[in-house]
PDB file of C-alpha atoms in Angstrom:
ATOM      1  CA  MET P   1     -57.666 136.973 189.764  1.00  0.00           C
ATOM      2  CA  LEU P   2     -54.981 134.704 190.938  1.00  0.00           C
ATOM      3  CA  ASN P   3     -57.739 132.298 191.552  1.00  0.00           C
ATOM      4  CA  ASP P   4     -58.843 132.612 188.060  1.00  0.00           C
ATOM      5  CA  LEU P   5     -55.376 132.053 186.798  1.00  0.00           C
ATOM      6  CA  MET P   6     -54.949 129.168 188.900  1.00  0.00           C
ATOM      7  CA  GLU P   7     -58.326 127.670 187.691  1.00  0.00           C
ATOM      8  CA  LYS P   8     -57.391 128.277 184.255  1.00  0.00           C
ATOM      9  CA  ARG P   9     -53.885 126.526 184.707  1.00  0.00           C
ATOM     10  CA  LYS P  10     -55.558 123.495 186.107  1.00  0.00           C
ATOM     11  CA  LYS P  11     -57.980 123.401 183.236  1.00  0.00           C
ATOM     12  CA  VAL P  12     -55.057 123.819 180.792  1.00  0.00           C
ATOM     13  CA  LEU P  13     -52.979 121.309 182.362  1.00  0.00           C
ATOM     14  CA  THR P  14     -55.982 118.763 182.325  1.00  0.00           C
ATOM     15  CA  GLU P  15     -56.789 119.364 178.735  1.00  0.00           C
ATOM     16  CA  SER P  16     -52.979 119.059 177.894  1.00  0.00           C
ATOM     17  CA  GLU P  17     -52.933 115.679 179.897  1.00  0.00           C
ATOM     18  CA  GLN P  18     -56.014 114.684 177.804  1.00  0.00           C
ATOM     19  CA  HIS P  19     -54.156 115.562 174.721  1.00  0.00           C
ATOM     20  CA  LYS P  20     -51.215 113.747 175.586  1.00  0.00           C
ATOM     21  CA  ASN P  21     -53.102 110.587 176.430  1.00  0.00           C
ATOM     22  CA  LYS P  22     -55.067 111.062 173.022  1.00  0.00           C
ATOM     23  CA  ARG P  23     -51.736 111.536 171.332  1.00  0.00           C
ATOM     24  CA  ASN P  24     -50.199 108.361 172.687  1.00  0.00           C
ATOM     25  CA  GLU P  25     -53.221 106.435 171.966  1.00  0.00           C
ATOM     26  CA  LEU P  26     -53.059 107.657 168.202  1.00  0.00           C
ATOM     27  CA  ASN P  27     -49.342 106.767 168.188  1.00  0.00           C
ATOM     28  CA  ALA P  28     -50.064 103.430 169.399  1.00  0.00           C
ATOM     29  CA  THR P  29     -52.620 102.972 166.593  1.00  0.00           C
ATOM     30  CA  ALA P  30     -50.304 104.322 164.054  1.00  0.00           C
ATOM     31  CA  SER P  31     -47.575 101.929 165.269  1.00  0.00           C
ATOM     32  CA  LYS P  32     -50.045  98.969 164.964  1.00  0.00           C
ATOM     33  CA  SER P  33     -51.388 100.217 161.720  1.00  0.00           C
ATOM     34  CA  ALA P  34     -47.700 100.294 160.518  1.00  0.00           C
ATOM     35  CA  ARG P  35     -46.902  96.909 161.728  1.00  0.00           C
ATOM     36  CA  GLU P  36     -50.083  95.682 160.034  1.00  0.00           C
ATOM     37  CA  ARG P  37     -48.917  97.600 156.734  1.00  0.00           C
ATOM     38  CA  ASN P  38     -45.518  95.838 156.773  1.00  0.00           C
ATOM     39  CA  SER P  39     -47.079  92.667 157.242  1.00  0.00           C
ATOM     40  CA  LEU P  40     -49.462  92.929 154.363  1.00  0.00           C
ATOM     41  CA  ASN P  41     -46.610  94.447 152.125  1.00  0.00           C
ATOM     42  CA  ASN P  42     -44.333  91.092 153.167  1.00  0.00           C
ATOM     43  CA  GLN P  43     -47.401  88.986 152.122  1.00  0.00           C
ATOM     44  CA  THR P  44     -47.807  90.941 148.795  1.00  0.00           C
ATOM     45  CA  ARG P  45     -44.070  90.543 148.079  1.00  0.00           C
ATOM     46  CA  GLU P  46     -44.170  86.836 148.633  1.00  0.00           C
ATOM     47  CA  PHE P  47     -47.515  86.484 146.560  1.00  0.00           C
ATOM     48  CA  VAL P  48     -45.947  88.545 143.733  1.00  0.00           C
ATOM     49  CA  GLU P  49     -42.853  86.201 143.749  1.00  0.00           C
ATOM     50  CA  GLU P  50     -45.053  83.068 143.914  1.00  0.00           C
ATOM     51  CA  ALA P  51     -47.038  84.682 140.890  1.00  0.00           C
ATOM     52  CA  GLN P  52     -43.803  85.133 139.210  1.00  0.00           C
ATOM     53  CA  LYS P  53     -42.724  81.633 139.641  1.00  0.00           C
ATOM     54  CA  ASN P  54     -46.081  80.453 138.349  1.00  0.00           C
ATOM     55  CA  LYS P  55     -45.819  82.810 135.397  1.00  0.00           C
ATOM     56  CA  ASP P  56     -42.376  81.416 134.473  1.00  0.00           C
ATOM     57  CA  LEU P  57     -43.986  77.712 134.762  1.00  0.00           C
ATOM     58  CA  ARG P  58     -46.790  78.661 132.544  1.00  0.00           C
ATOM     59  CA  ASP P  59     -44.393  80.001 129.831  1.00  0.00           C
ATOM     60  CA  LYS P  60     -42.329  77.003 130.124  1.00  0.00           C
ATOM     61  CA  TYR P  61     -45.266  74.599 129.734  1.00  0.00           C
ATOM     62  CA  ASN P  62     -46.576  76.738 126.838  1.00  0.00           C
ATOM     63  CA  GLN P  63     -43.428  76.330 124.985  1.00  0.00           C
ATOM     64  CA  GLU P  64     -43.550  72.434 125.601  1.00  0.00           C
ATOM     65  CA  VAL P  65     -47.147  72.502 124.180  1.00  0.00           C
ATOM     66  CA  ILE P  66     -45.830  74.485 121.171  1.00  0.00           C
ATOM     67  CA  ALA P  67     -43.347  71.942 120.519  1.00  0.00           C
ATOM     68  CA  LEU P  68     -45.808  69.129 121.209  1.00  0.00           C
ATOM     69  CA  LYS P  69     -48.301  70.642 118.725  1.00  0.00           C
ATOM     70  CA  ALA P  70     -45.614  70.935 116.085  1.00  0.00           C
ATOM     71  CA  GLU P  71     -44.587  67.074 116.698  1.00  0.00           C
ATOM     72  CA  ARG P  72     -48.361  66.313 116.584  1.00  0.00           C
ATOM     73  CA  ASN P  73     -48.733  68.088 113.231  1.00  0.00           C
ATOM     74  CA  ASP P  74     -45.856  66.196 111.906  1.00  0.00           C
ATOM     75  CA  PHE P  75     -47.344  62.901 112.833  1.00  0.00           C
ATOM     76  CA  ASN P  76     -50.698  63.822 111.491  1.00  0.00           C
ATOM     77  CA  ASN P  77     -48.770  64.628 107.964  1.00  0.00           C
ATOM     78  CA  LYS P  78     -47.349  61.288 107.995  1.00  0.00           C
ATOM     79  CA  ALA P  79     -50.649  59.699 108.892  1.00  0.00           C
ATOM     80  CA  ASN P  80     -52.568  61.459 106.268  1.00  0.00           C
ATOM     81  CA  VAL P  81     -49.852  60.331 103.570  1.00  0.00           C
ATOM     82  CA  LEU P  82     -50.461  56.629 104.961  1.00  0.00           C
ATOM     83  CA  PHE P  83     -54.077  56.975 104.552  1.00  0.00           C
ATOM     84  CA  GLU P  84     -53.824  58.328 101.020  1.00  0.00           C
ATOM     85  CA  ASP P  85     -51.622  55.171 100.374  1.00  0.00           C
ATOM     86  CA  ILE P  86     -54.419  53.033 101.733  1.00  0.00           C
ATOM     87  CA  GLU P  87     -57.060  54.728  99.682  1.00  0.00           C
ATOM     88  CA  ALA P  88     -54.980  54.248  96.574  1.00  0.00           C
ATOM     89  CA  PHE P  89     -54.443  50.681  97.368  1.00  0.00           C
ATOM     90  CA  LYS P  90     -58.338  50.207  97.965  1.00  0.00           C
ATOM     91  CA  LYS P  91     -58.803  51.774  94.449  1.00  0.00           C
ATOM     92  CA  GLU P  92     -56.394  49.356  92.904  1.00  0.00           C
ATOM     93  CA  HIS P  93     -57.501  46.226  94.712  1.00  0.00           C
ATOM     94  CA  GLY P  94     -61.320  46.930  95.052  1.00  0.00           C
ATOM     95  CA  ASN P  95     -62.895  48.371  98.049  1.00  0.00           C
ATOM     96  CA  LEU P  96     -62.856  46.125 100.861  1.00  0.00           C
ATOM     97  CA  LYS P  97     -64.149  48.848 103.170  1.00  0.00           C
ATOM     98  CA  ASN P  98     -67.776  47.521 103.090  1.00  0.00           C
ATOM     99  CA  ARG P  99     -66.816  43.910 103.638  1.00  0.00           C
ATOM    100  CA  GLY P 100     -66.563  42.743 107.155  1.00  0.00           C
ATOM    101  CA  ILE P 101     -64.199  39.979 108.314  1.00  0.00           C
ATOM    102  CA  LYS P 102     -67.179  37.792 109.111  1.00  0.00           C
ATOM    103  CA  GLU P 103     -68.657  38.280 105.751  1.00  0.00           C
ATOM    104  CA  LEU P 104     -65.468  37.462 103.920  1.00  0.00           C
ATOM    105  CA  GLN P 105     -65.102  34.273 106.155  1.00  0.00           C
ATOM    106  CA  LYS P 106     -68.526  33.132 105.082  1.00  0.00           C
ATOM    107  CA  GLN P 107     -67.707  33.780 101.532  1.00  0.00           C
ATOM    108  CA  ILE P 108     -64.548  31.603 101.902  1.00  0.00           C
ATOM    109  CA  GLU P 109     -66.706  28.913 103.538  1.00  0.00           C
ATOM    110  CA  TYR P 110     -69.144  28.987 100.717  1.00  0.00           C
ATOM    111  CA  MET P 111     -66.452  28.635  98.054  1.00  0.00           C
ATOM    112  CA  GLU P 112     -64.642  25.907  99.693  1.00  0.00           C
ATOM    113  CA  TYR P 113     -68.230  24.101 100.023  1.00  0.00           C
ATOM    114  CA  ARG P 114     -68.683  24.887  96.318  1.00  0.00           C
ATOM    115  CA  GLN P 115     -65.337  23.409  95.439  1.00  0.00           C
ATOM    116  CA  GLN P 116     -65.997  20.387  97.288  1.00  0.00           C
ATOM    117  CA  THR P 117     -69.436  19.682  96.200  1.00  0.00           C
ATOM    118  CA  GLU P 118     -69.622  20.685  92.518  1.00  0.00           C
ATOM    119  CA  VAL P 119     -67.864  19.800  89.500  1.00  0.00           C
ATOM    120  CA  PHE P 120     -66.093  22.764  87.862  1.00  0.00           C
ATOM    121  CA  THR P 121     -64.985  23.000  84.185  1.00  0.00           C
ATOM    122  CA  TYR P 122     -61.467  24.108  83.263  1.00  0.00           C
ATOM    123  CA  ARG P 123     -61.996  26.600  80.736  1.00  0.00           C
TER     124      ARG P 123
END
């Protein structure tokens, strides 16, 4: 019986040692995982801060775009008024839109030639 108890004690001590070793391995793995987690959390924090900075920049640029669009609209309105003035001028003074500069130059040259070569009456 004493031998059985001693055998049982050796077996329990061996198993106890194995459990301690397993516990130590698991503790080491847990510590390693905790370090990795902390590292990833720090990276996440940095990425969130960078994302916030980029969001602030985006908002700033969006405000600039809004201001520039308003300025563009003002210029477009002024241009539209000027185009309306041009159209009114064309209606008053004849439509020169279809005439090109070369065509007008040819017409001037022809009229000068006629003036030099023909006799005109003054009526």
